[in-house]
Amino acid sequence: MMQLPHLTFLRSFEAAARHMSFTGASDELGCTQSAVSNHVRSLETYIGRPLFVRHSRSLSLTDVGEAYLPAVRHALQEIDNATKSLITNTHKRDVVISFPVSLAANWLPEVISRFSEHHENMNITLHGTIWTDVDENVSDISISVVHVDKITPDLITLWTEYLTVLCAPDYRFDGEPMTHASQLTKTNQIQVLGRSEYWELVMQALNLDGRACPASSSSISSSSSSSSSTNLALEMAARGLGCVVAPKSLARIYMDRGLLVEPFPMSVPSPWTYCVHAVQKNATPAIRQFKEWLLAEAENQRKYAMP
């Protein structure tokens, strides 16, 4: 590769050409007039052609100088722009997160609240997702609900998810409290659209016939999303409309508030779980900080999803 002239020589040449004065260039660059003059002479020596005509009290460009100046000026501007962009990106304090809306009510706000207490001046933008993630170019960190069979190497599983049966504390079916698993075959089964596996897996684990009573079965509208309908199903169960099978991580807040209980505690591995993906290329320190915090919080959350 051809050895290029020193960047300082090019900056002195461009400044001298703009001011048509070595003195003006030296004032701008913060060096002596003789230093600028020497830089230009070194550049002329390197090129083998004069760039300036030196008059007694002024300068003028030679034809070579006139031809060379636009390219030098453009190159220096590109270097300046690239450097400013890099510095700005390195110190950027913005993080954009996309996530299923189920986490908006059940976990993520607590995570962000604790993070903000320890990291001031961080700008966090949230995008709730329905069924699919937002454009990958929008978010720095994305959380999605993924079937365990489709987890790819670029995804990090936040925790292993387990399912349980839940109902309101005072829920009754035919006037009887929920005390036996066999009652599930007759009670209102609140279904989560797109998650039919939930009830099937629970019924298999209990060695029960999973068919719900058609007349009493409640289902979530097809217009709801998978994550949103999980929250809606939990709300329906909390209002005494039936029993629901849901991930323990999402049910925790309802149980902590006494809105839902496990009539007979159980833990069935869920085929769906939460995974996180973060941009790797040009990730800012802020993005890396939040990702590390998120994974640490996920580690704490695992105790609520454990059997």
Tab-separated table of C-alpha atoms in Angstrom:
chain	number	residue	atom	x	y	z
A	1	MET	CA	0.000	0.000	0.000
A	2	MET	CA	1.269	3.472	-0.904
A	3	GLN	CA	2.450	5.485	2.099
A	4	LEU	CA	0.294	8.598	2.417
A	5	PRO	CA	1.452	12.026	3.597
A	6	HIS	CA	1.079	12.802	7.292
A	7	LEU	CA	-2.421	13.954	8.251
A	8	THR	CA	-0.937	17.044	9.955
A	9	PHE	CA	0.582	18.130	6.627
A	10	LEU	CA	-2.806	17.840	4.921
A	11	ARG	CA	-4.590	19.791	7.670
A	12	SER	CA	-2.007	22.586	7.484
A	13	PHE	CA	-2.330	22.739	3.697
A	14	GLU	CA	-6.149	22.902	3.821
A	15	ALA	CA	-6.172	25.589	6.527
A	16	ALA	CA	-3.518	27.673	4.762
A	17	ALA	CA	-5.489	27.427	1.504
A	18	ARG	CA	-8.666	28.520	3.256
A	19	HIS	CA	-7.034	31.498	4.950
A	20	MET	CA	-4.494	32.090	2.157
A	21	SER	CA	-2.111	32.679	5.027
A	22	PHE	CA	0.253	30.531	7.080
A	23	THR	CA	-0.367	32.851	10.004
A	24	GLY	CA	-4.163	32.450	9.810
A	25	ALA	CA	-3.750	28.688	9.577
A	26	SER	CA	-1.431	28.635	12.595
A	27	ASP	CA	-3.955	30.572	14.687
A	28	GLU	CA	-6.691	28.082	13.785
A	29	LEU	CA	-4.580	24.971	14.330
A	30	GLY	CA	-2.933	26.204	17.515
A	31	CYS	CA	0.665	25.961	16.354
A	32	THR	CA	3.351	28.358	15.128
A	33	GLN	CA	3.466	29.960	11.690
A	34	SER	CA	6.794	28.267	10.987
A	35	ALA	CA	5.284	24.864	11.856
A	36	VAL	CA	2.482	25.331	9.298
A	37	SER	CA	5.029	26.517	6.704
A	38	ASN	CA	7.191	23.463	7.349
A	39	HIS	CA	4.165	21.126	7.103
A	40	VAL	CA	3.254	22.563	3.705
A	41	ARG	CA	6.840	22.365	2.452
A	42	SER	CA	7.011	18.728	3.578
A	43	LEU	CA	3.799	17.994	1.677
A	44	GLU	CA	5.163	19.728	-1.423
A	45	THR	CA	8.341	17.680	-1.125
A	46	TYR	CA	6.302	14.508	-0.863
A	47	ILE	CA	4.217	15.404	-3.929
A	48	GLY	CA	7.163	16.846	-5.842
A	49	ARG	CA	5.209	19.911	-6.943
A	50	PRO	CA	4.604	23.344	-5.347
A	51	LEU	CA	1.118	23.919	-3.922
A	52	PHE	CA	1.416	27.641	-3.179
A	53	VAL	CA	2.947	30.668	-4.796
A	54	ARG	CA	4.510	32.587	-1.938
A	55	HIS	CA	4.173	36.351	-2.270
A	56	SER	CA	5.715	38.877	0.090
A	57	ARG	CA	2.547	39.312	2.161
A	58	SER	CA	0.146	36.655	0.850
A	59	LEU	CA	-0.298	33.221	-0.733
A	60	SER	CA	-1.998	31.916	-3.840
A	61	LEU	CA	-2.584	28.361	-4.981
A	62	THR	CA	-0.753	26.881	-7.925
A	63	ASP	CA	-2.690	24.889	-10.499
A	64	VAL	CA	-1.635	21.721	-8.661
A	65	GLY	CA	-2.814	23.222	-5.369
A	66	GLU	CA	-6.161	24.193	-6.916
A	67	ALA	CA	-6.684	20.647	-8.221
A	68	TYR	CA	-5.531	18.972	-5.001
A	69	LEU	CA	-7.484	21.083	-2.484
A	70	PRO	CA	-11.062	19.756	-3.087
A	71	ALA	CA	-10.000	16.129	-2.609
A	72	VAL	CA	-8.015	16.941	0.548
A	73	ARG	CA	-10.879	18.990	1.974
A	74	HIS	CA	-13.399	16.214	1.278
A	75	ALA	CA	-11.144	13.568	2.857
A	76	LEU	CA	-10.618	15.639	6.006
A	77	GLN	CA	-14.360	16.249	6.299
A	78	GLU	CA	-15.020	12.520	6.029
A	79	ILE	CA	-12.496	11.828	8.782
A	80	ASP	CA	-14.058	14.496	10.994
A	81	ASN	CA	-17.587	13.136	10.393
A	82	ALA	CA	-16.541	9.551	11.104
A	83	THR	CA	-14.780	10.578	14.312
A	84	LYS	CA	-17.734	12.633	15.554
A	85	SER	CA	-20.121	9.767	14.778
A	86	LEU	CA	-17.950	7.294	16.668
A	87	ILE	CA	-17.644	9.548	19.705
A	88	THR	CA	-21.375	10.269	19.721
A	89	ASN	CA	-22.249	6.591	19.406
A	90	THR	CA	-19.816	5.595	22.147
A	91	HIS	CA	-21.340	8.034	24.619
A	92	LYS	CA	-24.931	7.525	23.535
A	93	ARG	CA	-27.160	6.832	26.520
A	94	ASP	CA	-30.222	5.586	24.659
A	95	VAL	CA	-31.524	2.011	24.738
A	96	VAL	CA	-34.542	0.824	22.733
A	97	ILE	CA	-36.203	-2.370	23.959
A	98	SER	CA	-38.930	-4.413	22.304
A	99	PHE	CA	-40.777	-7.035	24.323
A	100	PRO	CA	-44.069	-8.959	24.549
A	101	VAL	CA	-46.670	-6.867	26.309
A	102	SER	CA	-47.164	-9.624	28.911
A	103	LEU	CA	-43.843	-8.587	30.442
A	104	ALA	CA	-44.998	-4.976	30.552
A	105	ALA	CA	-47.355	-5.776	33.410
A	106	ASN	CA	-45.611	-8.718	34.999
A	107	TRP	CA	-41.858	-8.170	35.144
A	108	LEU	CA	-40.087	-5.605	32.990
A	109	PRO	CA	-41.238	-2.396	34.757
A	110	GLU	CA	-39.589	-3.608	37.970
A	111	VAL	CA	-36.391	-4.359	36.079
A	112	ILE	CA	-36.301	-0.919	34.452
A	113	SER	CA	-37.135	0.819	37.729
A	114	ARG	CA	-34.227	-0.806	39.549
A	115	PHE	CA	-31.912	-0.189	36.598
A	116	SER	CA	-32.814	3.521	36.496
A	117	GLU	CA	-32.036	3.888	40.195
A	118	HIS	CA	-28.443	2.842	39.509
A	119	HIS	CA	-27.957	4.393	36.055
A	120	GLU	CA	-28.967	8.033	35.803
A	121	ASN	CA	-29.420	9.918	32.522
A	122	MET	CA	-30.245	6.745	30.633
A	123	ASN	CA	-32.993	7.147	28.027
A	124	ILE	CA	-35.018	3.943	27.644
A	125	THR	CA	-37.628	3.563	24.910
A	126	LEU	CA	-40.076	0.644	25.110
A	127	HIS	CA	-41.884	-1.058	22.229
A	128	GLY	CA	-44.574	-3.544	23.215
A	129	THR	CA	-44.882	-6.296	20.610
A	130	ILE	CA	-47.862	-8.351	19.496
A	131	TRP	CA	-47.177	-11.797	18.055
A	132	THR	CA	-43.985	-10.755	16.303
A	133	ASP	CA	-41.081	-8.475	17.106
A	134	VAL	CA	-40.852	-4.920	15.776
A	135	ASP	CA	-38.457	-4.243	12.910
A	136	GLU	CA	-35.050	-5.543	13.950
A	137	ASN	CA	-33.558	-2.177	13.019
A	138	VAL	CA	-35.726	-0.419	15.616
A	139	SER	CA	-34.684	-2.116	18.858
A	140	ASP	CA	-31.271	-2.524	20.459
A	141	ILE	CA	-32.511	-5.346	22.681
A	142	SER	CA	-35.511	-7.519	21.868
A	143	ILE	CA	-37.304	-10.049	24.044
A	144	SER	CA	-39.573	-12.561	22.373
A	145	VAL	CA	-41.624	-15.636	23.219
A	146	VAL	CA	-40.028	-18.578	21.457
A	147	HIS	CA	-40.952	-22.252	21.240
A	148	VAL	CA	-38.155	-24.331	22.734
A	149	ASP	CA	-37.743	-26.178	19.435
A	150	LYS	CA	-36.976	-22.913	17.644
A	151	ILE	CA	-34.396	-21.332	19.942
A	152	THR	CA	-31.401	-20.332	17.800
A	153	PRO	CA	-27.784	-19.750	18.941
A	154	ASP	CA	-28.195	-15.959	18.840
A	155	LEU	CA	-30.947	-16.098	21.481
A	156	ILE	CA	-30.388	-16.194	25.225
A	157	THR	CA	-33.073	-17.956	27.274
A	158	LEU	CA	-34.039	-15.749	30.203
A	159	TRP	CA	-35.313	-18.625	32.319
A	160	THR	CA	-36.844	-22.084	32.041
A	161	GLU	CA	-40.593	-21.643	32.118
A	162	TYR	CA	-43.064	-23.816	34.017
A	163	LEU	CA	-46.852	-23.939	33.853
A	164	THR	CA	-49.363	-24.129	36.675
A	165	VAL	CA	-53.135	-24.087	37.162
A	166	LEU	CA	-54.638	-20.956	38.734
A	167	CYS	CA	-58.007	-19.702	39.884
A	168	ALA	CA	-59.438	-16.994	42.128
A	169	PRO	CA	-59.135	-17.731	45.882
A	170	ASP	CA	-62.921	-17.939	46.254
A	171	TYR	CA	-63.593	-19.706	42.955
A	172	ARG	CA	-66.353	-22.323	43.108
A	173	PHE	CA	-67.615	-24.786	40.545
A	174	ASP	CA	-71.086	-26.157	41.208
A	175	GLY	CA	-70.724	-24.593	44.634
A	176	GLU	CA	-67.609	-26.570	45.474
A	177	PRO	CA	-64.096	-25.174	45.949
A	178	MET	CA	-61.301	-26.428	43.709
A	179	THR	CA	-59.610	-29.145	45.729
A	180	HIS	CA	-59.192	-32.051	43.317
A	181	ALA	CA	-57.465	-32.160	39.940
A	182	SER	CA	-60.357	-34.197	38.525
A	183	GLN	CA	-62.565	-31.092	38.770
A	184	LEU	CA	-60.601	-29.541	35.909
A	185	THR	CA	-62.440	-31.712	33.378
A	186	LYS	CA	-65.707	-29.990	34.287
A	187	THR	CA	-64.767	-26.481	35.303
A	188	ASN	CA	-64.470	-23.524	32.966
A	189	GLN	CA	-61.106	-23.836	31.231
A	190	ILE	CA	-59.909	-20.410	30.168
A	191	GLN	CA	-57.946	-21.010	26.987
A	192	VAL	CA	-55.143	-18.809	25.701
A	193	LEU	CA	-55.307	-18.490	21.945
A	194	GLY	CA	-52.193	-19.919	20.335
A	195	ARG	CA	-51.249	-21.761	23.510
A	196	SER	CA	-53.523	-24.811	23.382
A	197	GLU	CA	-50.523	-26.873	24.449
A	198	TYR	CA	-50.788	-25.397	27.937
A	199	TRP	CA	-53.954	-27.237	28.901
A	200	GLU	CA	-52.991	-30.365	26.971
A	201	LEU	CA	-49.705	-30.671	28.869
A	202	VAL	CA	-51.348	-30.096	32.254
A	203	MET	CA	-54.056	-32.657	31.566
A	204	GLN	CA	-51.476	-35.191	30.421
A	205	ALA	CA	-49.434	-34.587	33.574
A	206	LEU	CA	-52.555	-35.177	35.695
A	207	ASN	CA	-53.646	-38.205	33.637
A	208	LEU	CA	-56.954	-36.501	32.878
A	209	ASP	CA	-59.199	-36.178	29.850
A	210	GLY	CA	-58.416	-32.665	28.613
A	211	ARG	CA	-61.770	-31.980	26.943
A	212	ALA	CA	-63.487	-28.936	28.397
A	213	CYS	CA	-67.234	-28.698	28.838
A	214	PRO	CA	-68.323	-26.976	25.559
A	215	ALA	CA	-71.105	-24.996	27.167
A	216	SER	CA	-68.883	-23.478	29.830
A	217	SER	CA	-65.555	-23.168	28.071
A	218	SER	CA	-64.209	-19.617	27.885
A	219	SER	CA	-61.758	-18.615	25.161
A	220	ILE	CA	-59.776	-15.534	24.301
A	221	SER	CA	-60.775	-13.559	21.237
A	222	SER	CA	-58.734	-14.275	18.100
A	223	SER	CA	-57.946	-10.563	17.918
A	224	SER	CA	-55.742	-10.802	21.001
A	225	SER	CA	-52.061	-11.553	20.828
A	226	SER	CA	-50.401	-14.504	22.446
A	227	SER	CA	-48.779	-12.441	25.168
A	228	SER	CA	-51.704	-10.056	25.619
A	229	SER	CA	-54.184	-12.882	25.828
A	230	THR	CA	-52.142	-14.505	28.599
A	231	ASN	CA	-52.662	-11.391	30.704
A	232	LEU	CA	-56.326	-11.302	29.738
A	233	ALA	CA	-56.711	-14.951	30.687
A	234	LEU	CA	-55.162	-14.246	34.076
A	235	GLU	CA	-57.527	-11.297	34.565
A	236	MET	CA	-60.522	-13.499	33.671
A	237	ALA	CA	-59.433	-16.122	36.182
A	238	ALA	CA	-58.900	-13.443	38.848
A	239	ARG	CA	-62.511	-12.360	38.311
A	240	GLY	CA	-63.764	-15.878	38.987
A	241	LEU	CA	-64.559	-16.861	35.406
A	242	GLY	CA	-62.734	-20.167	35.527
A	243	CYS	CA	-59.337	-21.820	35.785
A	244	VAL	CA	-56.370	-20.918	33.644
A	245	VAL	CA	-53.048	-22.551	32.846
A	246	ALA	CA	-50.311	-19.946	32.676
A	247	PRO	CA	-46.548	-19.564	33.019
A	248	LYS	CA	-45.470	-19.187	36.639
A	249	SER	CA	-43.364	-16.146	35.806
A	250	LEU	CA	-46.454	-14.250	34.647
A	251	ALA	CA	-48.691	-15.579	37.404
A	252	ARG	CA	-46.362	-14.480	40.211
A	253	ILE	CA	-47.646	-10.913	40.459
A	254	TYR	CA	-51.250	-12.168	40.684
A	255	MET	CA	-50.355	-14.669	43.403
A	256	ASP	CA	-48.310	-12.103	45.318
A	257	ARG	CA	-51.351	-9.821	45.358
A	258	GLY	CA	-53.679	-12.609	46.438
A	259	LEU	CA	-55.701	-12.397	43.218
A	260	LEU	CA	-54.942	-15.955	42.113
A	261	VAL	CA	-53.982	-19.168	43.856
A	262	GLU	CA	-52.790	-22.607	42.810
A	263	PRO	CA	-55.643	-24.922	43.906
A	264	PHE	CA	-53.208	-27.832	43.700
A	265	PRO	CA	-49.613	-26.685	43.151
A	266	MET	CA	-47.926	-28.221	40.142
A	267	SER	CA	-45.153	-27.452	37.670
A	268	VAL	CA	-45.203	-28.604	34.082
A	269	PRO	CA	-42.345	-27.600	31.744
A	270	SER	CA	-43.592	-25.057	29.213
A	271	PRO	CA	-42.809	-25.423	25.502
A	272	TRP	CA	-42.711	-21.615	25.239
A	273	THR	CA	-40.193	-19.365	26.958
A	274	TYR	CA	-38.773	-15.842	26.868
A	275	CYS	CA	-35.552	-15.212	24.969
A	276	VAL	CA	-33.468	-12.080	24.520
A	277	HIS	CA	-31.480	-10.902	21.527
A	278	ALA	CA	-29.206	-7.860	21.621
A	279	VAL	CA	-27.429	-6.093	18.791
A	280	GLN	CA	-23.815	-7.189	18.666
A	281	LYS	CA	-22.358	-4.868	16.050
A	282	ASN	CA	-21.622	-1.342	17.310
A	283	ALA	CA	-23.385	-1.973	20.621
A	284	THR	CA	-22.934	1.074	22.852
A	285	PRO	CA	-21.833	0.808	26.490
A	286	ALA	CA	-25.419	1.677	27.459
A	287	ILE	CA	-26.780	-1.284	25.503
A	288	ARG	CA	-24.218	-3.630	27.017
A	289	GLN	CA	-24.970	-2.283	30.508
A	290	PHE	CA	-28.694	-2.857	30.183
A	291	LYS	CA	-28.226	-6.313	28.684
A	292	GLU	CA	-26.029	-7.357	31.611
A	293	TRP	CA	-28.575	-5.941	34.066
A	294	LEU	CA	-31.441	-7.706	32.273
A	295	LEU	CA	-29.704	-11.086	32.426
A	296	ALA	CA	-28.883	-10.600	36.113
A	297	GLU	CA	-32.527	-9.780	36.840
A	298	ALA	CA	-33.585	-12.831	34.838
A	299	GLU	CA	-31.388	-14.955	37.077
A	300	ASN	CA	-33.329	-13.650	40.094
A	301	GLN	CA	-36.634	-14.258	38.316
A	302	ARG	CA	-35.845	-17.946	37.819
A	303	LYS	CA	-36.809	-18.757	41.386
A	304	TYR	CA	-40.372	-17.733	40.590
A	305	ALA	CA	-40.505	-19.938	37.495
A	306	MET	CA	-38.870	-22.919	39.160
A	307	PRO	CA	-40.907	-26.017	40.045
